[in-house]
Amino acid sequence: MQIFNSLTRKKEEIATHESGKLSMYTCGPTVYHFAHIGNLRTYIMEDVLEKALRYEGLDVKRVMNITDVGHLTSDGDTGDDKMLKGAKREHKTVMEIAKFYTDAFFADCEKLNIKRPEVVEPATNNIAEFIKAVEKLMETGYAYEAGGNIYFDTSKLGKYYVFGDVSEDDLEVGVRDGVEADSNKRNKADFVLWFTKSKFDDQELKWDSPWGIGYPGWHIECSCIAMKHCGEYLDLHCGGIDNQFPHHTNEIAQSEALIGHQWCPSWFHVHHLNTSGGKMSKSKGEFLTVSLLEEKGYDPLVYRFFCLQSHYRKTLTFDWENLNNANGAYEKLVARIAAVYSEQPSEGSAQKAEELKKAFTEAICNDLNTAQAVTVLYDLLKADISKDQKLDLIKSFDSVLGLDLIGHAEAQLKAQQDAESDVPAEVAELVEKRREARKAKDFALADELRDKISELGWEVKETREGTKVYKK
Ligand code: AMP
Ligand code: ZN
């Protein structure tokens, strides 16, 4: 399976082992607020990647952290601790906020059919591991103490900017926002491993350490949690594109300083979801959430479908019109799948079914081309294969796409059956008369009967499977 590897800037095979096992690490959410649908684009595409790897027969172990301490409002080491900001906003403790928004995150994931990773680890469960790692970096000369904090010394590395396309200027974001640059750093790119003396005297969560009471930096959390569960050799690391620098750059710097060899060969980054007004951000206050989509009447899986219709390496712009289009397309797709159930049994074609399978595999193995994979789904519905072959292929493809197509189609059929079984005898008689009138091409009478049916509160519709009656 080929993906675009941000480290080599090439589309290439994800290296696999003979055992078929593959370890996958995903940067989890910072749980100071609800996830916005931009964050969730990243988690949807990572979920599709994981499911595609499983579809290809790999035994995936997926690990995710929950950032409940140490992530400051600027990804450089400036600004406020996001968790503390959330706690103040809601007059709660940091741990209350963390619990509430972690649960809310997984509730959103469930609605979007995003599988929960095998391992989910809050950063605050691993303080001893972080301290051990920082101690080792101090012993080996990769870290230094200045002004009370412990910093990673990026000048000790042969190559720090491993992803290219970024520079020291990207670290200036917080500074431009009016926050003072940290004068303790020996090099501009150095980053904090452990805060003891920060300007936040009211930091709520603090732990004892060899350097005094304090709390960990954000980047060390992911390195340690990934290594705790996946060992020194991680196969695949994922995140949103903004994580590439400085977060993933710093994860690589400190991990490789700790283990003395390459840590992870494949890096998968999902590009951003923007609104027409620009980048979506939790810290801006007003933002788009799964609950908002639901309030407006959308099934969250329509948003998943919307994401799958474009490539993960392209910036995606969200607007309601685009979501409406996705909604219409999703409903039509489900209706077409529901219609498959009433197709006449036929012999089918094993060869055609194989061709469709191959086309689907090619699409997902070609840098996760989900839009192309969805096209194969439409091809399948038109193909000259049997009803059972169609349903089997839909199930199998949807194990990657995660659109609950069979579930939705069966629910639609059941709703139709329930509605039909409730039709009163008087209406059923009029429907039958109308059917005969249509057969006799007496459309004036058919229209008259339709009006009568309508007066009784029912509606007739002609569908591929024949005449249907619905309660208005
Ligand atoms: P956070 O909760 O801020 O730690 O972010 C959680 C994940 O969402 C990270 O992988 C980010 O890279 C990703 N992310 C943040 N903003 C966006 C966006 N607008 N579109 C897609 N992914 C995003
Ligand atoms: Zn991370």
CSV table of C-alpha atoms and ligand atoms in Angstrom, one decimal:
chain,number,residue,atom,x,y,z
A,1,MET,CA,0.0,0.0,0.0
A,2,GLN,CA,1.5,3.3,-1.0
A,3,ILE,CA,1.0,6.6,0.8
A,4,PHE,CA,2.7,10.0,0.5
A,5,ASN,CA,5.4,9.9,3.2
A,6,SER,CA,6.0,13.4,4.4
A,7,LEU,CA,9.5,12.4,5.6
A,8,THR,CA,10.8,11.4,2.1
A,9,ARG,CA,8.3,13.6,0.3
A,10,LYS,CA,7.5,10.7,-2.0
A,11,LYS,CA,4.6,8.3,-2.5
A,12,GLU,CA,5.9,5.0,-1.3
A,13,GLU,CA,5.1,1.6,0.2
A,14,ILE,CA,4.4,1.5,3.9
A,15,ALA,CA,7.2,-0.8,5.2
A,16,THR,CA,5.6,-4.0,6.6
A,17,HIS,CA,6.9,-6.9,8.6
A,18,GLU,CA,6.7,-10.6,7.8
A,19,SER,CA,4.6,-11.0,10.9
A,20,GLY,CA,1.9,-8.8,9.4
A,21,LYS,CA,1.9,-6.5,12.5
A,22,LEU,CA,2.0,-2.8,12.0
A,23,SER,CA,2.2,-0.2,14.8
A,24,MET,CA,0.5,3.1,14.1
A,25,TYR,CA,0.6,6.2,16.4
A,26,THR,CA,-1.9,9.1,16.1
A,27,CYS,CA,-1.6,12.4,18.0
A,28,GLY,CA,-4.8,12.6,20.0
A,29,PRO,CA,-6.8,15.7,20.8
A,30,THR,CA,-6.1,18.4,23.3
A,31,VAL,CA,-9.1,18.1,25.4
A,32,TYR,CA,-9.9,21.7,26.4
A,33,HIS,CA,-12.9,22.0,24.2
A,34,PHE,CA,-15.0,20.1,21.7
A,35,ALA,CA,-13.2,18.8,18.6
A,36,HIS,CA,-14.2,20.9,15.6
A,37,ILE,CA,-15.0,19.2,12.3
A,38,GLY,CA,-11.5,20.2,11.0
A,39,ASN,CA,-9.9,18.1,13.8
A,40,LEU,CA,-12.3,15.4,12.9
A,41,ARG,CA,-11.4,15.4,9.2
A,42,THR,CA,-7.9,14.3,10.4
A,43,TYR,CA,-9.3,11.5,12.6
A,44,ILE,CA,-11.7,10.4,9.8
A,45,MET,CA,-8.9,10.1,7.3
A,46,GLU,CA,-6.6,8.3,9.8
A,47,ASP,CA,-9.5,5.9,10.5
A,48,VAL,CA,-9.9,5.2,6.8
A,49,LEU,CA,-6.1,4.6,6.6
A,50,GLU,CA,-6.2,2.2,9.5
A,51,LYS,CA,-9.2,0.3,8.0
A,52,ALA,CA,-7.5,0.2,4.6
A,53,LEU,CA,-4.4,-1.3,6.2
A,54,ARG,CA,-6.6,-3.9,7.9
A,55,TYR,CA,-8.4,-4.6,4.6
A,56,GLU,CA,-5.0,-5.3,3.1
A,57,GLY,CA,-4.5,-8.0,5.8
A,58,LEU,CA,-2.3,-6.1,8.3
A,59,ASP,CA,-2.6,-6.6,12.0
A,60,VAL,CA,-2.7,-3.0,13.1
A,61,LYS,CA,-2.0,-1.9,16.6
A,62,ARG,CA,-3.0,1.8,17.0
A,63,VAL,CA,-2.0,4.0,19.8
A,64,MET,CA,-3.4,7.5,20.6
A,65,ASN,CA,-2.5,10.0,23.4
A,66,ILE,CA,-4.9,12.4,25.0
A,67,THR,CA,-3.2,15.7,25.6
A,68,ASP,CA,-4.4,16.8,29.0
A,69,VAL,CA,-1.4,18.8,30.0
A,70,GLY,CA,1.5,20.9,28.4
A,71,HIS,CA,0.0,22.1,25.1
A,72,LEU,CA,0.4,25.8,25.0
A,73,THR,CA,-1.7,28.1,22.8
A,74,SER,CA,1.3,28.6,20.5
A,75,ASP,CA,2.9,25.4,19.3
A,76,GLY,CA,6.2,27.0,20.1
A,77,ASP,CA,6.6,27.3,23.9
A,78,THR,CA,4.6,30.5,24.3
A,79,GLY,CA,1.1,31.4,25.3
A,80,ASP,CA,-1.2,29.9,27.9
A,81,ASP,CA,-1.7,26.2,28.7
A,82,LYS,CA,-4.7,25.3,26.7
A,83,MET,CA,-6.1,23.1,29.4
A,84,LEU,CA,-5.9,25.8,32.1
A,85,LYS,CA,-7.6,28.2,29.7
A,86,GLY,CA,-10.5,25.7,29.2
A,87,ALA,CA,-10.8,25.1,33.0
A,88,LYS,CA,-10.9,28.9,33.7
A,89,ARG,CA,-13.5,29.4,30.9
A,90,GLU,CA,-15.8,26.9,32.5
A,91,HIS,CA,-15.0,27.4,36.2
A,92,LYS,CA,-14.0,23.7,36.5
A,93,THR,CA,-10.8,21.8,37.3
A,94,VAL,CA,-8.4,20.8,34.6
A,95,MET,CA,-9.2,17.1,35.2
A,96,GLU,CA,-13.0,17.7,35.0
A,97,ILE,CA,-12.5,19.5,31.7
A,98,ALA,CA,-10.2,16.7,30.4
A,99,LYS,CA,-12.7,14.0,31.3
A,100,PHE,CA,-15.7,15.9,29.8
A,101,TYR,CA,-14.0,16.7,26.5
A,102,THR,CA,-12.3,13.3,26.2
A,103,ASP,CA,-15.8,11.6,26.5
A,104,ALA,CA,-17.2,14.2,24.0
A,105,PHE,CA,-14.4,13.4,21.5
A,106,PHE,CA,-15.1,9.7,21.6
A,107,ALA,CA,-18.8,10.3,21.3
A,108,ASP,CA,-18.2,12.4,18.2
A,109,CYS,CA,-15.9,9.6,16.9
A,110,GLU,CA,-18.6,7.0,17.4
A,111,LYS,CA,-21.1,9.1,15.4
A,112,LEU,CA,-18.6,9.4,12.6
A,113,ASN,CA,-17.8,5.7,12.7
A,114,ILE,CA,-14.2,6.3,13.8
A,115,LYS,CA,-12.9,3.2,15.5
A,116,ARG,CA,-11.4,3.7,19.0
A,117,PRO,CA,-7.7,2.9,18.9
A,118,GLU,CA,-6.5,-0.2,20.8
A,119,VAL,CA,-4.6,2.0,23.2
A,120,VAL,CA,-5.7,5.5,24.4
A,121,GLU,CA,-3.4,7.1,26.9
A,122,PRO,CA,-3.9,10.4,28.7
A,123,ALA,CA,-0.6,12.2,29.1
A,124,THR,CA,-1.1,12.7,32.8
A,125,ASN,CA,-0.9,8.9,33.3
A,126,ASN,CA,2.7,8.8,32.1
A,127,ILE,CA,4.5,11.5,34.1
A,128,ALA,CA,7.1,9.0,35.4
A,129,GLU,CA,8.0,8.0,31.8
A,130,PHE,CA,8.4,11.6,30.7
A,131,ILE,CA,10.7,12.4,33.6
A,132,LYS,CA,12.8,9.3,32.9
A,133,ALA,CA,13.2,10.3,29.2
A,134,VAL,CA,14.1,13.9,30.1
A,135,GLU,CA,16.7,12.6,32.6
A,136,LYS,CA,18.3,10.5,29.9
A,137,LEU,CA,18.4,13.4,27.5
A,138,MET,CA,20.1,15.5,30.3
A,139,GLU,CA,22.6,12.7,30.9
A,140,THR,CA,23.5,12.4,27.2
A,141,GLY,CA,23.8,16.1,26.7
A,142,TYR,CA,20.8,16.6,24.5
A,143,ALA,CA,19.0,18.7,27.1
A,144,TYR,CA,20.0,21.7,29.3
A,145,GLU,CA,18.5,23.6,32.2
A,146,ALA,CA,17.9,27.3,31.8
A,147,GLY,CA,15.8,29.7,33.8
A,148,GLY,CA,14.3,26.7,35.6
A,149,ASN,CA,13.0,24.9,32.5
A,150,ILE,CA,14.6,21.9,30.7
A,151,TYR,CA,15.1,22.5,27.0
A,152,PHE,CA,16.1,20.2,24.1
A,153,ASP,CA,19.2,21.5,22.4
A,154,THR,CA,18.5,21.3,18.7
A,155,SER,CA,22.1,22.2,17.8
A,156,LYS,CA,23.2,18.7,19.0
A,157,LEU,CA,21.5,17.2,16.0
A,158,GLY,CA,22.9,16.6,12.5
A,159,LYS,CA,19.6,17.5,11.0
A,160,TYR,CA,16.7,19.1,12.8
A,161,TYR,CA,14.3,20.3,10.1
A,162,VAL,CA,13.5,16.8,8.8
A,163,PHE,CA,10.3,17.7,7.0
A,164,GLY,CA,11.7,20.6,4.9
A,165,ASP,CA,9.3,23.4,4.0
A,166,VAL,CA,9.5,24.9,7.5
A,167,SER,CA,11.9,27.4,9.1
A,168,GLU,CA,12.6,29.2,12.3
A,169,ASP,CA,10.1,31.9,11.3
A,170,ASP,CA,7.3,29.4,11.8
A,171,LEU,CA,8.2,29.5,15.5
A,172,GLU,CA,7.4,33.2,15.7
A,173,VAL,CA,3.6,32.8,15.7
A,174,GLY,CA,3.2,33.2,19.4
A,175,VAL,CA,5.6,36.1,19.4
A,176,ARG,CA,3.6,37.9,16.8
A,177,ASP,CA,0.6,37.5,19.0
A,178,GLY,CA,2.3,39.7,21.6
A,179,VAL,CA,3.8,37.0,23.7
A,180,GLU,CA,7.4,37.4,24.7
A,181,ALA,CA,10.0,35.1,23.1
A,182,ASP,CA,11.8,32.8,25.6
A,183,SER,CA,15.3,34.2,26.1
A,184,ASN,CA,16.4,31.0,27.9
A,185,LYS,CA,16.7,29.1,24.7
A,186,ARG,CA,20.2,28.6,23.4
A,187,ASN,CA,18.9,28.2,19.9
A,188,LYS,CA,15.7,29.6,18.5
A,189,ALA,CA,14.3,26.1,17.6
A,190,ASP,CA,15.0,24.6,21.1
A,191,PHE,CA,11.9,23.5,22.9
A,192,VAL,CA,10.8,22.8,26.4
A,193,LEU,CA,10.8,19.2,27.7
A,194,TRP,CA,9.9,20.1,31.3
A,195,PHE,CA,8.5,23.4,32.6
A,196,THR,CA,9.3,24.3,36.2
A,197,LYS,CA,9.4,28.0,36.1
A,198,SER,CA,6.8,29.1,33.7
A,199,LYS,CA,5.0,32.4,33.8
A,200,PHE,CA,1.9,30.5,34.8
A,201,ASP,CA,2.1,30.4,38.5
A,202,ASP,CA,-1.5,29.1,38.6
A,203,GLN,CA,-0.7,26.0,36.6
A,204,GLU,CA,-3.0,23.5,38.2
A,205,LEU,CA,-1.4,20.2,37.5
A,206,LYS,CA,2.2,20.0,38.7
A,207,TRP,CA,4.5,17.0,39.6
A,208,ASP,CA,7.7,16.7,41.5
A,209,SER,CA,10.8,16.1,39.3
A,210,PRO,CA,14.6,16.2,39.7
A,211,TRP,CA,14.4,19.8,38.4
A,212,GLY,CA,11.7,21.0,40.7
A,213,ILE,CA,7.9,20.9,40.7
A,214,GLY,CA,6.6,21.3,37.2
A,215,TYR,CA,4.9,19.8,34.2
A,216,PRO,CA,5.9,18.2,30.9
A,217,GLY,CA,6.2,19.8,27.5
A,218,TRP,CA,3.7,18.7,24.8
A,219,HIS,CA,6.1,17.0,22.4
A,220,ILE,CA,7.7,14.6,24.9
A,221,GLU,CA,4.3,13.1,25.7
A,222,CYS,CA,3.8,11.6,22.2
A,223,SER,CA,7.4,10.2,22.0
A,224,CYS,CA,7.1,8.5,25.3
A,225,ILE,CA,3.6,7.2,24.9
A,226,ALA,CA,4.4,5.8,21.4
A,227,MET,CA,7.6,4.1,22.7
A,228,LYS,CA,5.8,2.7,25.7
A,229,HIS,CA,3.4,0.8,23.5
A,230,CYS,CA,5.2,0.3,20.2
A,231,GLY,CA,8.9,0.0,21.3
A,232,GLU,CA,11.8,1.7,19.6
A,233,TYR,CA,10.6,1.0,16.1
A,234,LEU,CA,7.3,2.7,15.2
A,235,ASP,CA,6.0,1.8,11.7
A,236,LEU,CA,3.6,4.7,11.0
A,237,HIS,CA,3.0,8.1,12.6
A,238,CYS,CA,-0.1,10.2,11.8
A,239,GLY,CA,-1.4,13.7,12.4
A,240,GLY,CA,-2.8,16.9,10.9
A,241,ILE,CA,-0.5,18.9,8.7
A,242,ASP,CA,0.0,21.6,11.3
A,243,ASN,CA,1.6,18.9,13.6
A,244,GLN,CA,4.4,18.5,11.2
A,245,PHE,CA,6.2,21.5,12.6
A,246,PRO,CA,7.2,22.0,15.3
A,247,HIS,CA,5.4,19.0,17.0
A,248,HIS,CA,6.5,16.1,14.9
A,249,THR,CA,9.8,17.6,14.2
A,250,ASN,CA,10.4,17.8,17.9
A,251,GLU,CA,9.1,14.3,18.5
A,252,ILE,CA,11.6,12.9,16.0
A,253,ALA,CA,14.4,15.0,17.5
A,254,GLN,CA,14.0,13.8,21.1
A,255,SER,CA,13.0,10.2,20.2
A,256,GLU,CA,16.0,9.6,18.0
A,257,ALA,CA,18.3,11.3,20.6
A,258,LEU,CA,16.9,8.8,23.1
A,259,ILE,CA,17.2,5.6,21.0
A,260,GLY,CA,20.1,6.4,18.8
A,261,HIS,CA,18.6,5.3,15.5
A,262,GLN,CA,15.7,6.1,13.2
A,263,TRP,CA,12.4,6.0,15.1
A,264,CYS,CA,9.6,5.9,12.5
A,265,PRO,CA,10.1,5.7,8.7
A,266,SER,CA,6.5,6.6,7.5
A,267,TRP,CA,4.7,9.9,8.3
A,268,PHE,CA,1.1,10.5,7.2
A,269,HIS,CA,-0.3,14.0,7.4
A,270,VAL,CA,-3.9,15.1,6.7
A,271,HIS,CA,-4.3,18.6,5.2
A,272,HIS,CA,-6.7,21.1,6.8
A,273,LEU,CA,-10.3,21.8,6.6
A,274,ASN,CA,-10.9,25.5,6.2
A,275,THR,CA,-14.0,27.6,6.1
A,276,SER,CA,-14.2,30.4,3.5
A,277,GLY,CA,-13.0,32.6,6.3
A,278,GLY,CA,-9.8,30.7,6.8
A,279,LYS,CA,-8.4,28.0,9.1
A,280,MET,CA,-10.7,26.5,11.6
A,281,SER,CA,-9.6,26.9,15.2
A,282,LYS,CA,-10.9,25.8,18.6
A,283,SER,CA,-9.3,28.8,20.3
A,284,LYS,CA,-11.4,31.3,18.2
A,285,GLY,CA,-14.5,30.3,20.3
A,286,GLU,CA,-17.2,29.9,17.7
A,287,PHE,CA,-16.6,26.8,15.6
A,288,LEU,CA,-18.2,23.9,13.8
A,289,THR,CA,-18.9,20.8,15.7
A,290,VAL,CA,-20.6,17.4,15.1
A,291,SER,CA,-23.5,18.6,17.4
A,292,LEU,CA,-24.0,21.6,15.2
A,293,LEU,CA,-24.3,19.4,12.1
A,294,GLU,CA,-26.8,17.3,14.0
A,295,GLU,CA,-28.8,20.3,15.1
A,296,LYS,CA,-29.0,21.4,11.5
A,297,GLY,CA,-30.4,18.0,10.6
A,298,TYR,CA,-27.4,16.3,9.1
A,299,ASP,CA,-26.4,12.7,9.8
A,300,PRO,CA,-22.8,12.9,10.9
A,301,LEU,CA,-21.9,10.2,8.4
A,302,VAL,CA,-22.8,12.7,5.7
A,303,TYR,CA,-19.8,14.7,6.9
A,304,ARG,CA,-17.6,11.6,6.7
A,305,PHE,CA,-18.9,11.1,3.1
A,306,PHE,CA,-18.1,14.8,2.3
A,307,CYS,CA,-14.5,14.2,3.6
A,308,LEU,CA,-14.1,11.0,1.5
A,309,GLN,CA,-15.0,12.8,-1.6
A,310,SER,CA,-11.8,14.7,-1.7
A,311,HIS,CA,-8.1,13.7,-1.3
A,312,TYR,CA,-6.6,14.0,2.2
A,313,ARG,CA,-3.6,15.9,0.8
A,314,LYS,CA,-5.7,18.8,-0.4
A,315,THR,CA,-7.0,21.6,1.7
A,316,LEU,CA,-10.8,21.1,1.9
A,317,THR,CA,-13.1,24.1,2.2
A,318,PHE,CA,-16.3,23.6,4.2
A,319,ASP,CA,-19.5,25.4,3.4
A,320,TRP,CA,-23.1,24.4,3.9
A,321,GLU,CA,-23.8,24.2,0.2
A,322,ASN,CA,-21.1,21.6,-0.3
A,323,LEU,CA,-22.4,19.6,2.7
A,324,ASN,CA,-25.9,19.8,1.2
A,325,ASN,CA,-24.6,18.3,-2.0
A,326,ALA,CA,-22.9,15.5,-0.1
A,327,ASN,CA,-26.1,15.0,1.8
A,328,GLY,CA,-28.1,14.6,-1.4
A,329,ALA,CA,-25.5,12.2,-2.9
A,330,TYR,CA,-25.4,10.1,0.3
A,331,GLU,CA,-29.2,9.8,0.4
A,332,LYS,CA,-29.3,8.7,-3.2
A,333,LEU,CA,-26.5,6.2,-2.7
A,334,VAL,CA,-28.3,4.7,0.2
A,335,ALA,CA,-31.6,4.5,-1.8
A,336,ARG,CA,-29.8,2.8,-4.7
A,337,ILE,CA,-28.3,0.2,-2.3
A,338,ALA,CA,-31.8,-0.3,-0.8
A,339,ALA,CA,-33.1,-0.9,-4.3
A,340,VAL,CA,-30.5,-3.8,-4.8
A,341,TYR,CA,-32.5,-5.8,-2.2
A,342,SER,CA,-35.4,-6.1,-4.6
A,343,GLU,CA,-33.4,-7.0,-7.7
A,344,GLN,CA,-34.2,-10.4,-9.2
A,345,PRO,CA,-31.6,-13.2,-8.4
A,346,SER,CA,-29.2,-13.7,-11.3
A,347,GLU,CA,-26.1,-15.8,-12.0
A,348,GLY,CA,-23.7,-12.9,-11.6
A,349,SER,CA,-20.1,-12.7,-12.8
A,350,ALA,CA,-17.2,-13.8,-10.7
A,351,GLN,CA,-14.8,-12.1,-13.1
A,352,LYS,CA,-16.6,-8.7,-13.0
A,353,ALA,CA,-16.7,-8.9,-9.2
A,354,GLU,CA,-13.0,-9.5,-9.1
A,355,GLU,CA,-12.4,-6.5,-11.4
A,356,LEU,CA,-14.4,-4.3,-9.1
A,357,LYS,CA,-12.4,-5.5,-6.1
A,358,LYS,CA,-9.2,-4.9,-7.9
A,359,ALA,CA,-10.3,-1.3,-8.9
A,360,PHE,CA,-11.2,-0.6,-5.2
A,361,THR,CA,-7.9,-1.9,-3.9
A,362,GLU,CA,-6.0,0.1,-6.5
A,363,ALA,CA,-7.8,3.2,-5.4
A,364,ILE,CA,-7.1,2.9,-1.7
A,365,CYS,CA,-3.6,1.6,-2.2
A,366,ASN,CA,-2.8,4.6,-4.4
A,367,ASP,CA,-2.2,7.1,-1.6
A,368,LEU,CA,-5.7,6.5,-0.1
A,369,ASN,CA,-7.7,7.8,-3.1
A,370,THR,CA,-11.0,7.7,-1.3
A,371,ALA,CA,-12.9,9.7,-4.0
A,372,GLN,CA,-11.9,7.0,-6.6
A,373,ALA,CA,-12.9,4.3,-4.2
A,374,VAL,CA,-16.4,5.9,-3.9
A,375,THR,CA,-16.6,5.9,-7.7
A,376,VAL,CA,-16.0,2.1,-7.7
A,377,LEU,CA,-19.0,1.9,-5.4
A,378,TYR,CA,-21.1,3.6,-8.0
A,379,ASP,CA,-19.6,1.4,-10.7
A,380,LEU,CA,-20.6,-1.7,-8.7
A,381,LEU,CA,-24.2,-0.6,-8.5
A,382,LYS,CA,-24.4,-0.4,-12.3
A,383,ALA,CA,-22.4,-3.6,-12.9
A,384,ASP,CA,-23.8,-6.8,-14.4
A,385,ILE,CA,-23.3,-8.9,-11.2
A,386,SER,CA,-25.8,-10.6,-9.0
A,387,LYS,CA,-27.6,-9.0,-6.1
A,388,ASP,CA,-25.6,-11.1,-3.6
A,389,GLN,CA,-22.3,-10.1,-5.2
A,390,LYS,CA,-23.3,-6.5,-5.0
A,391,LEU,CA,-24.2,-6.7,-1.3
A,392,ASP,CA,-21.0,-8.6,-0.5
A,393,LEU,CA,-18.9,-6.1,-2.3
A,394,ILE,CA,-20.6,-3.1,-0.7
A,395,LYS,CA,-20.1,-4.7,2.8
A,396,SER,CA,-16.4,-5.3,2.1
A,397,PHE,CA,-15.7,-1.8,0.6
A,398,ASP,CA,-17.6,-0.2,3.4
A,399,SER,CA,-15.3,-1.9,6.0
A,400,VAL,CA,-12.8,0.7,4.7
A,401,LEU,CA,-15.0,3.6,3.9
A,402,GLY,CA,-17.1,3.3,7.1
A,403,LEU,CA,-20.3,4.9,5.8
A,404,ASP,CA,-22.7,2.3,7.3
A,405,LEU,CA,-24.2,1.9,3.9
A,406,ILE,CA,-25.8,-1.5,4.5
A,407,GLY,CA,-27.1,-0.4,7.9
A,408,HIS,CA,-28.7,2.8,6.4
A,409,ALA,CA,-30.1,0.9,3.4
A,410,GLU,CA,-31.7,-1.8,5.6
A,411,ALA,CA,-33.1,0.9,8.0
A,412,GLN,CA,-34.7,2.6,4.9
A,413,LEU,CA,-36.2,-0.6,3.7
A,414,LYS,CA,-37.6,-1.3,7.2
A,415,ALA,CA,-39.1,2.2,7.4
A,416,GLN,CA,-40.7,1.7,4.0
A,417,GLN,CA,-42.2,-1.7,5.1
A,418,ASP,CA,-43.5,-0.3,8.3
A,419,ALA,CA,-45.1,2.6,6.5
A,420,GLU,CA,-46.7,0.3,4.0
A,421,SER,CA,-48.1,-2.1,6.6
A,422,ASP,CA,-49.8,0.9,8.2
A,423,VAL,CA,-51.7,1.9,5.1
A,424,PRO,CA,-55.5,1.8,5.8
A,425,ALA,CA,-57.7,-0.4,3.6
A,426,GLU,CA,-59.5,2.7,2.0
A,427,VAL,CA,-56.1,4.1,0.9
A,428,ALA,CA,-54.8,0.8,-0.3
A,429,GLU,CA,-58.0,0.4,-2.5
A,430,LEU,CA,-57.5,3.9,-4.0
A,431,VAL,CA,-53.8,3.0,-4.7
A,432,GLU,CA,-54.9,-0.2,-6.5
A,433,LYS,CA,-57.5,1.7,-8.6
A,434,ARG,CA,-54.8,4.3,-9.5
A,435,ARG,CA,-52.4,1.5,-10.5
A,436,GLU,CA,-55.1,0.1,-12.8
A,437,ALA,CA,-55.9,3.6,-14.2
A,438,ARG,CA,-52.2,4.1,-15.0
A,439,LYS,CA,-52.0,0.7,-16.6
A,440,ALA,CA,-55.0,1.7,-18.8
A,441,LYS,CA,-53.2,5.0,-19.5
A,442,ASP,CA,-56.1,6.9,-18.0
A,443,PHE,CA,-53.8,9.6,-16.4
A,444,ALA,CA,-56.6,12.0,-15.6
A,445,LEU,CA,-58.2,9.4,-13.4
A,446,ALA,CA,-54.8,8.5,-11.9
A,447,ASP,CA,-54.3,12.1,-10.9
A,448,GLU,CA,-57.7,12.4,-9.5
A,449,LEU,CA,-57.1,9.3,-7.4
A,450,ARG,CA,-53.7,10.7,-6.3
A,451,ASP,CA,-55.5,13.8,-5.0
A,452,LYS,CA,-58.0,11.7,-3.1
A,453,ILE,CA,-55.2,9.7,-1.5
A,454,SER,CA,-53.5,13.0,-0.6
A,455,GLU,CA,-56.7,14.3,1.0
A,456,LEU,CA,-56.6,11.2,3.3
A,457,GLY,CA,-53.0,12.2,4.3
A,458,TRP,CA,-51.0,9.8,2.2
A,459,GLU,CA,-48.6,10.2,-0.7
A,460,VAL,CA,-48.0,7.8,-3.7
A,461,LYS,CA,-44.6,7.7,-5.3
A,462,GLU,CA,-43.4,5.7,-8.3
A,463,THR,CA,-40.0,4.0,-7.6
A,464,ARG,CA,-37.9,1.5,-9.3
A,465,GLU,CA,-39.5,-1.2,-7.2
A,466,GLY,CA,-43.0,-0.1,-8.1
A,467,THR,CA,-45.6,2.1,-6.4
A,468,LYS,CA,-44.9,3.1,-2.8
A,469,VAL,CA,-47.3,4.8,-0.3
A,470,TYR,CA,-46.0,7.1,2.4
A,471,LYS,CA,-47.7,8.9,5.3
A,472,LYS,CA,-47.4,12.7,4.7
B,1,AMP,P1,-5.6,19.4,18.8
B,1,AMP,O1,-6.8,19.0,19.5
B,1,AMP,O2,-5.5,20.9,18.6
B,1,AMP,O3,-4.3,18.8,19.4
B,1,AMP,O4,-5.7,18.8,17.3
B,1,AMP,C1,-6.1,17.5,17.0
B,1,AMP,C2,-5.8,17.1,15.6
B,1,AMP,O5,-6.5,17.9,14.7
B,1,AMP,C3,-4.3,17.3,15.2
B,1,AMP,O6,-3.9,16.1,14.5
B,1,AMP,C4,-4.3,18.5,14.4
B,1,AMP,O7,-3.2,18.5,13.5
B,1,AMP,C5,-5.6,18.4,13.6
B,1,AMP,N1,-6.2,19.7,13.1
B,1,AMP,C6,-6.2,20.9,13.7
B,1,AMP,N2,-6.8,21.8,13.0
B,1,AMP,C7,-7.2,21.1,11.9
B,1,AMP,C8,-8.0,21.5,10.7
B,1,AMP,N3,-8.5,22.8,10.5
B,1,AMP,N4,-8.2,20.6,9.7
B,1,AMP,C9,-7.8,19.3,9.9
B,1,AMP,N5,-7.1,18.9,11.0
B,1,AMP,C10,-6.8,19.8,12.0
B,2,ZN,ZN,1.8,14.1,19.1
